[in-house]
PDB file of C-alpha atoms in Angstrom:
ATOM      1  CA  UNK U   1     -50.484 133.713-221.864  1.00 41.00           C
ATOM      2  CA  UNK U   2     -49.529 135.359-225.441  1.00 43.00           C
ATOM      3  CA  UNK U   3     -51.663 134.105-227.864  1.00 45.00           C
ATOM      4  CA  UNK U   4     -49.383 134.689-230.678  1.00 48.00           C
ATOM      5  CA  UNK U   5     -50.612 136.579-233.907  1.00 50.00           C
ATOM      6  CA  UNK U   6     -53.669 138.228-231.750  1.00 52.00           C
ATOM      7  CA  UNK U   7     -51.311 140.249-229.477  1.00 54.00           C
ATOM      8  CA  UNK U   8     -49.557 141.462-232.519  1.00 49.00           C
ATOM      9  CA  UNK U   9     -52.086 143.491-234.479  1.00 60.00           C
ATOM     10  CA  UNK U  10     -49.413 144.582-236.924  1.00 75.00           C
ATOM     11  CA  UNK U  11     -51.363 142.956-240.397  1.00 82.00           C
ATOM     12  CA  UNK U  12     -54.000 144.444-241.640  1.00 88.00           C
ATOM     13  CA  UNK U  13     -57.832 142.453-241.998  1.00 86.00           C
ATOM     14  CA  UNK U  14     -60.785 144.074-244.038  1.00 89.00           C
ATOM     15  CA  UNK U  15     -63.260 141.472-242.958  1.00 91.00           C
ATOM     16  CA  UNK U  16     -63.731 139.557-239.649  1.00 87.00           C
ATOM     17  CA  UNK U  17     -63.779 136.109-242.173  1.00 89.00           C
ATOM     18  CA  UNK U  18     -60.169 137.065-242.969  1.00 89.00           C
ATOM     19  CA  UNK U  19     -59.118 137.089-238.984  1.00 88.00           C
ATOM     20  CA  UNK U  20     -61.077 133.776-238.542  1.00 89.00           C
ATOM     21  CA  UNK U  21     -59.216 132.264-241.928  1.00 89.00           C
ATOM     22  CA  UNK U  22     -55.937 133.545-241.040  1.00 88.00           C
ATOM     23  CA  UNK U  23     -55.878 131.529-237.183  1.00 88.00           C
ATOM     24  CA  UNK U  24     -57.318 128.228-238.953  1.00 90.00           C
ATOM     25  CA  UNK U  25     -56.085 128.258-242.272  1.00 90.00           C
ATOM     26  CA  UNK U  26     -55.043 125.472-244.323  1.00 86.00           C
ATOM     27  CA  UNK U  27     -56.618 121.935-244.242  1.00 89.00           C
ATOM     28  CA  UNK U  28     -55.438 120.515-240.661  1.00 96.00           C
ATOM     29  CA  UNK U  29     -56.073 122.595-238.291  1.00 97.00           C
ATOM     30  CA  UNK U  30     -59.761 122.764-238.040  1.00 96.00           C
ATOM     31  CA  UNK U  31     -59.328 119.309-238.270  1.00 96.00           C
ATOM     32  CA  UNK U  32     -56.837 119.453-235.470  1.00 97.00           C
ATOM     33  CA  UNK U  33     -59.706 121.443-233.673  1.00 97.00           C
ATOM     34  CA  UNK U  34     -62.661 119.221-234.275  1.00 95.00           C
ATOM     35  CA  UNK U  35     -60.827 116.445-232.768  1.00 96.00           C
ATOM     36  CA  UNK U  36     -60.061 118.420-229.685  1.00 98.00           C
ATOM     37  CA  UNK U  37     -63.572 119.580-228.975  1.00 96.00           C
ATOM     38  CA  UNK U  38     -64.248 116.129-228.450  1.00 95.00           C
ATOM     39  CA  UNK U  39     -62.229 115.676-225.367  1.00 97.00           C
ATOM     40  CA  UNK U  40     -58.296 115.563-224.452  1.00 98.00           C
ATOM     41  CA  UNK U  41     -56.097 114.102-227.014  1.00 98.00           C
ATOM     42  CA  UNK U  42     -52.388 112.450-227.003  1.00 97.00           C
ATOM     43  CA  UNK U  43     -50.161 113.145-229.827  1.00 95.00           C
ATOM     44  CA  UNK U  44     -50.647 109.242-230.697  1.00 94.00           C
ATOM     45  CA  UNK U  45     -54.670 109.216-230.950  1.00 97.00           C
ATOM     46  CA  UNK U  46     -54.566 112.893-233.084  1.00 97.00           C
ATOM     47  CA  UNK U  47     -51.681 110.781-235.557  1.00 96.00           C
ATOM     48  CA  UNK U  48     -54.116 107.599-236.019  1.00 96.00           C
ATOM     49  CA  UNK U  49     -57.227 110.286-236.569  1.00 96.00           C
ATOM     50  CA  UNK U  50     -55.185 111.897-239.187  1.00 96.00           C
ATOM     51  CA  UNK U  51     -53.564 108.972-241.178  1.00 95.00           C
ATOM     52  CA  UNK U  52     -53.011 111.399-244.044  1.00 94.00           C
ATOM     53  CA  UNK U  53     -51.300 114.346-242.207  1.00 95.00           C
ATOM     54  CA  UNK U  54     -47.306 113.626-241.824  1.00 96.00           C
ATOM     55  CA  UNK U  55     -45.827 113.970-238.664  1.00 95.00           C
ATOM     56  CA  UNK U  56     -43.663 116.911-239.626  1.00 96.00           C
ATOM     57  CA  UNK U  57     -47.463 118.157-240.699  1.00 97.00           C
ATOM     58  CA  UNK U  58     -48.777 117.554-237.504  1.00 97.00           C
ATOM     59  CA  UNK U  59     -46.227 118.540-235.597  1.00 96.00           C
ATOM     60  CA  UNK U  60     -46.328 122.651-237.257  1.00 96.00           C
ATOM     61  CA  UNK U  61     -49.600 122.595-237.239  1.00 97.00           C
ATOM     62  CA  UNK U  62     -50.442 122.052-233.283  1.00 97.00           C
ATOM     63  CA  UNK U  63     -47.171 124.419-232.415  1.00 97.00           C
ATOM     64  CA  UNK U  64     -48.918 126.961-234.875  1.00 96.00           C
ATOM     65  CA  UNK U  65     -52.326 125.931-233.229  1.00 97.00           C
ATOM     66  CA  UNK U  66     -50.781 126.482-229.753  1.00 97.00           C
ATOM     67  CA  UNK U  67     -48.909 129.882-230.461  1.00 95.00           C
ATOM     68  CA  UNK U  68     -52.112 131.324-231.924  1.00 94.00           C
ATOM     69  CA  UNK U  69     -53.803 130.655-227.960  1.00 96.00           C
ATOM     70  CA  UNK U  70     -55.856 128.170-229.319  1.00 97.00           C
ATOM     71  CA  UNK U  71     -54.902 124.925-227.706  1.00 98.00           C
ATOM     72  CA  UNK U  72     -52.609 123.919-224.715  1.00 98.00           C
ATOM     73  CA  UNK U  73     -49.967 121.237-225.073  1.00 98.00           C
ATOM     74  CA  UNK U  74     -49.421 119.583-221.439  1.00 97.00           C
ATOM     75  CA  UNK U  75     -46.434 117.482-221.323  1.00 95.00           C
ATOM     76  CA  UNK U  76     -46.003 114.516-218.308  1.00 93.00           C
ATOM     77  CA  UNK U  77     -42.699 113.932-217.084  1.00 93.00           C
ATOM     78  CA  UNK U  78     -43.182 109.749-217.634  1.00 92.00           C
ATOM     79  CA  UNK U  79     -41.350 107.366-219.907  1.00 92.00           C
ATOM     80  CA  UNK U  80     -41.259 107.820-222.593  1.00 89.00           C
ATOM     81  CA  UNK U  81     -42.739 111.720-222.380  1.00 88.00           C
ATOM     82  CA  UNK U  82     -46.629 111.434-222.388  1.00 93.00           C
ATOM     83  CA  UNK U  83     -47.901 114.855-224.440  1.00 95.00           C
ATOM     84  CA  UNK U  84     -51.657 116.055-224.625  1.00 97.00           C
ATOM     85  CA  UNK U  85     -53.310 118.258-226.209  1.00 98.00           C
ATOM     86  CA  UNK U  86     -56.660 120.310-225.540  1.00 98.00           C
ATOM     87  CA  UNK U  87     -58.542 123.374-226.373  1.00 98.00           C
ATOM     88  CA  UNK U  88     -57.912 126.860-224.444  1.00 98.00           C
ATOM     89  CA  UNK U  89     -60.923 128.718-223.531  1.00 98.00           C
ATOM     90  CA  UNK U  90     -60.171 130.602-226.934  1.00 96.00           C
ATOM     91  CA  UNK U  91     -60.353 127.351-228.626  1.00 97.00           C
ATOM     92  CA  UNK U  92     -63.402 126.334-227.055  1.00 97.00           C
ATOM     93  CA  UNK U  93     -64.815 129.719-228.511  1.00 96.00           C
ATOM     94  CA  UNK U  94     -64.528 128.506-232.105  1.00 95.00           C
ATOM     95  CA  UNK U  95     -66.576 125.286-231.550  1.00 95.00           C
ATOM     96  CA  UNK U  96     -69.640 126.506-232.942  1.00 95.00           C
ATOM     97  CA  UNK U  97     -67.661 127.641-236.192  1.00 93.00           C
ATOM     98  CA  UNK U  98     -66.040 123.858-235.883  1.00 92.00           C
ATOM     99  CA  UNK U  99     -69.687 122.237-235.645  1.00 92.00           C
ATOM    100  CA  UNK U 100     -71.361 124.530-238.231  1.00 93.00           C
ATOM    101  CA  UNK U 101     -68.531 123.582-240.767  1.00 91.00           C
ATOM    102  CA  UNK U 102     -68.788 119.956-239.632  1.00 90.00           C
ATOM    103  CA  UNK U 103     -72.985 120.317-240.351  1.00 93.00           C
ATOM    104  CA  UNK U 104     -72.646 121.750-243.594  1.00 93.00           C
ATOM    105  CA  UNK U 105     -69.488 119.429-244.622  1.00 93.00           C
ATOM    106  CA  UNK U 106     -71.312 116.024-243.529  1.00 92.00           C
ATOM    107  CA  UNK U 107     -74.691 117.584-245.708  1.00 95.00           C
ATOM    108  CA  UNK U 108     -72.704 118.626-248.810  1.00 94.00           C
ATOM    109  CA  UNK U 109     -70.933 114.784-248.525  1.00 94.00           C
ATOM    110  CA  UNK U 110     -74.554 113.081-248.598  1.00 93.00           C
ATOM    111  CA  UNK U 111     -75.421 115.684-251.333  1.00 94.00           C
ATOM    112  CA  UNK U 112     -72.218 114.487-253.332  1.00 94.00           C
ATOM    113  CA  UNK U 113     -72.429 110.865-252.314  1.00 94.00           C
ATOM    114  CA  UNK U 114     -69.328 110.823-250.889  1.00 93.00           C
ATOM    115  CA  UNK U 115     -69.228 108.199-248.189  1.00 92.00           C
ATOM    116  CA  UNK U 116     -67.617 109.329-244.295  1.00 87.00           C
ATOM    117  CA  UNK U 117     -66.358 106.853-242.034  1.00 82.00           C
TER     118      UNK U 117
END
């Protein structure tokens, strides 16, 4: 499987963060990857776990997410189409960097009294 942006080493990084940044950049797709770690998820379920993503959001952000190697989209020939999403073995590589970030997120929120559901 191409995994996008890693099989084309044509850019230029000067520190591993930037590589790390560049595949999970902007504010939905780690959350897009936190969800996933948790288990299998249908287009529907990530849209109500995201209410303030847009679809069009959504939608560029797992075909970015899926490109880069980092999670499969399985489609089920039902009706209407059934689509779900889950983490490649790549993807399941960057759980530790999804769980530290989710650590030191919830921490700083209890530091800043900002209240999580």
């Amino acid at each position: 499987m191409s995994t996008g942006r890693l099989a084309m080493p044509e850019k230029r990084y000067y520190c591993a963060v930037e590589v790390t940044v560049d595949l999970i950049d902007g504010k939905w797709k780690p959350v897009i990857l936190a969800h996933l770690k948790e288990g299998v998820r249908r287009y529907g379920e990530l849209r109500r776990l995201m209410p303030s993503t847009s679809e069009k959001m959504l939608v560029q952000q797992l075909r970015e997410l899926e490109t880069d190697g980092l999670i499969r989209r399985t489609v089920f020939d039902t009706v209407p189409p059934q689509v779900e999403y889950d983490l490649t073995e790549e993807g399941w590589s960057l759980v530790p960097v999804l769980t530290a970030l989710y650590e030191w997120g919830r921490k700083r929120a209890d530091r800043a009294g900002i209240t999580l559901p």
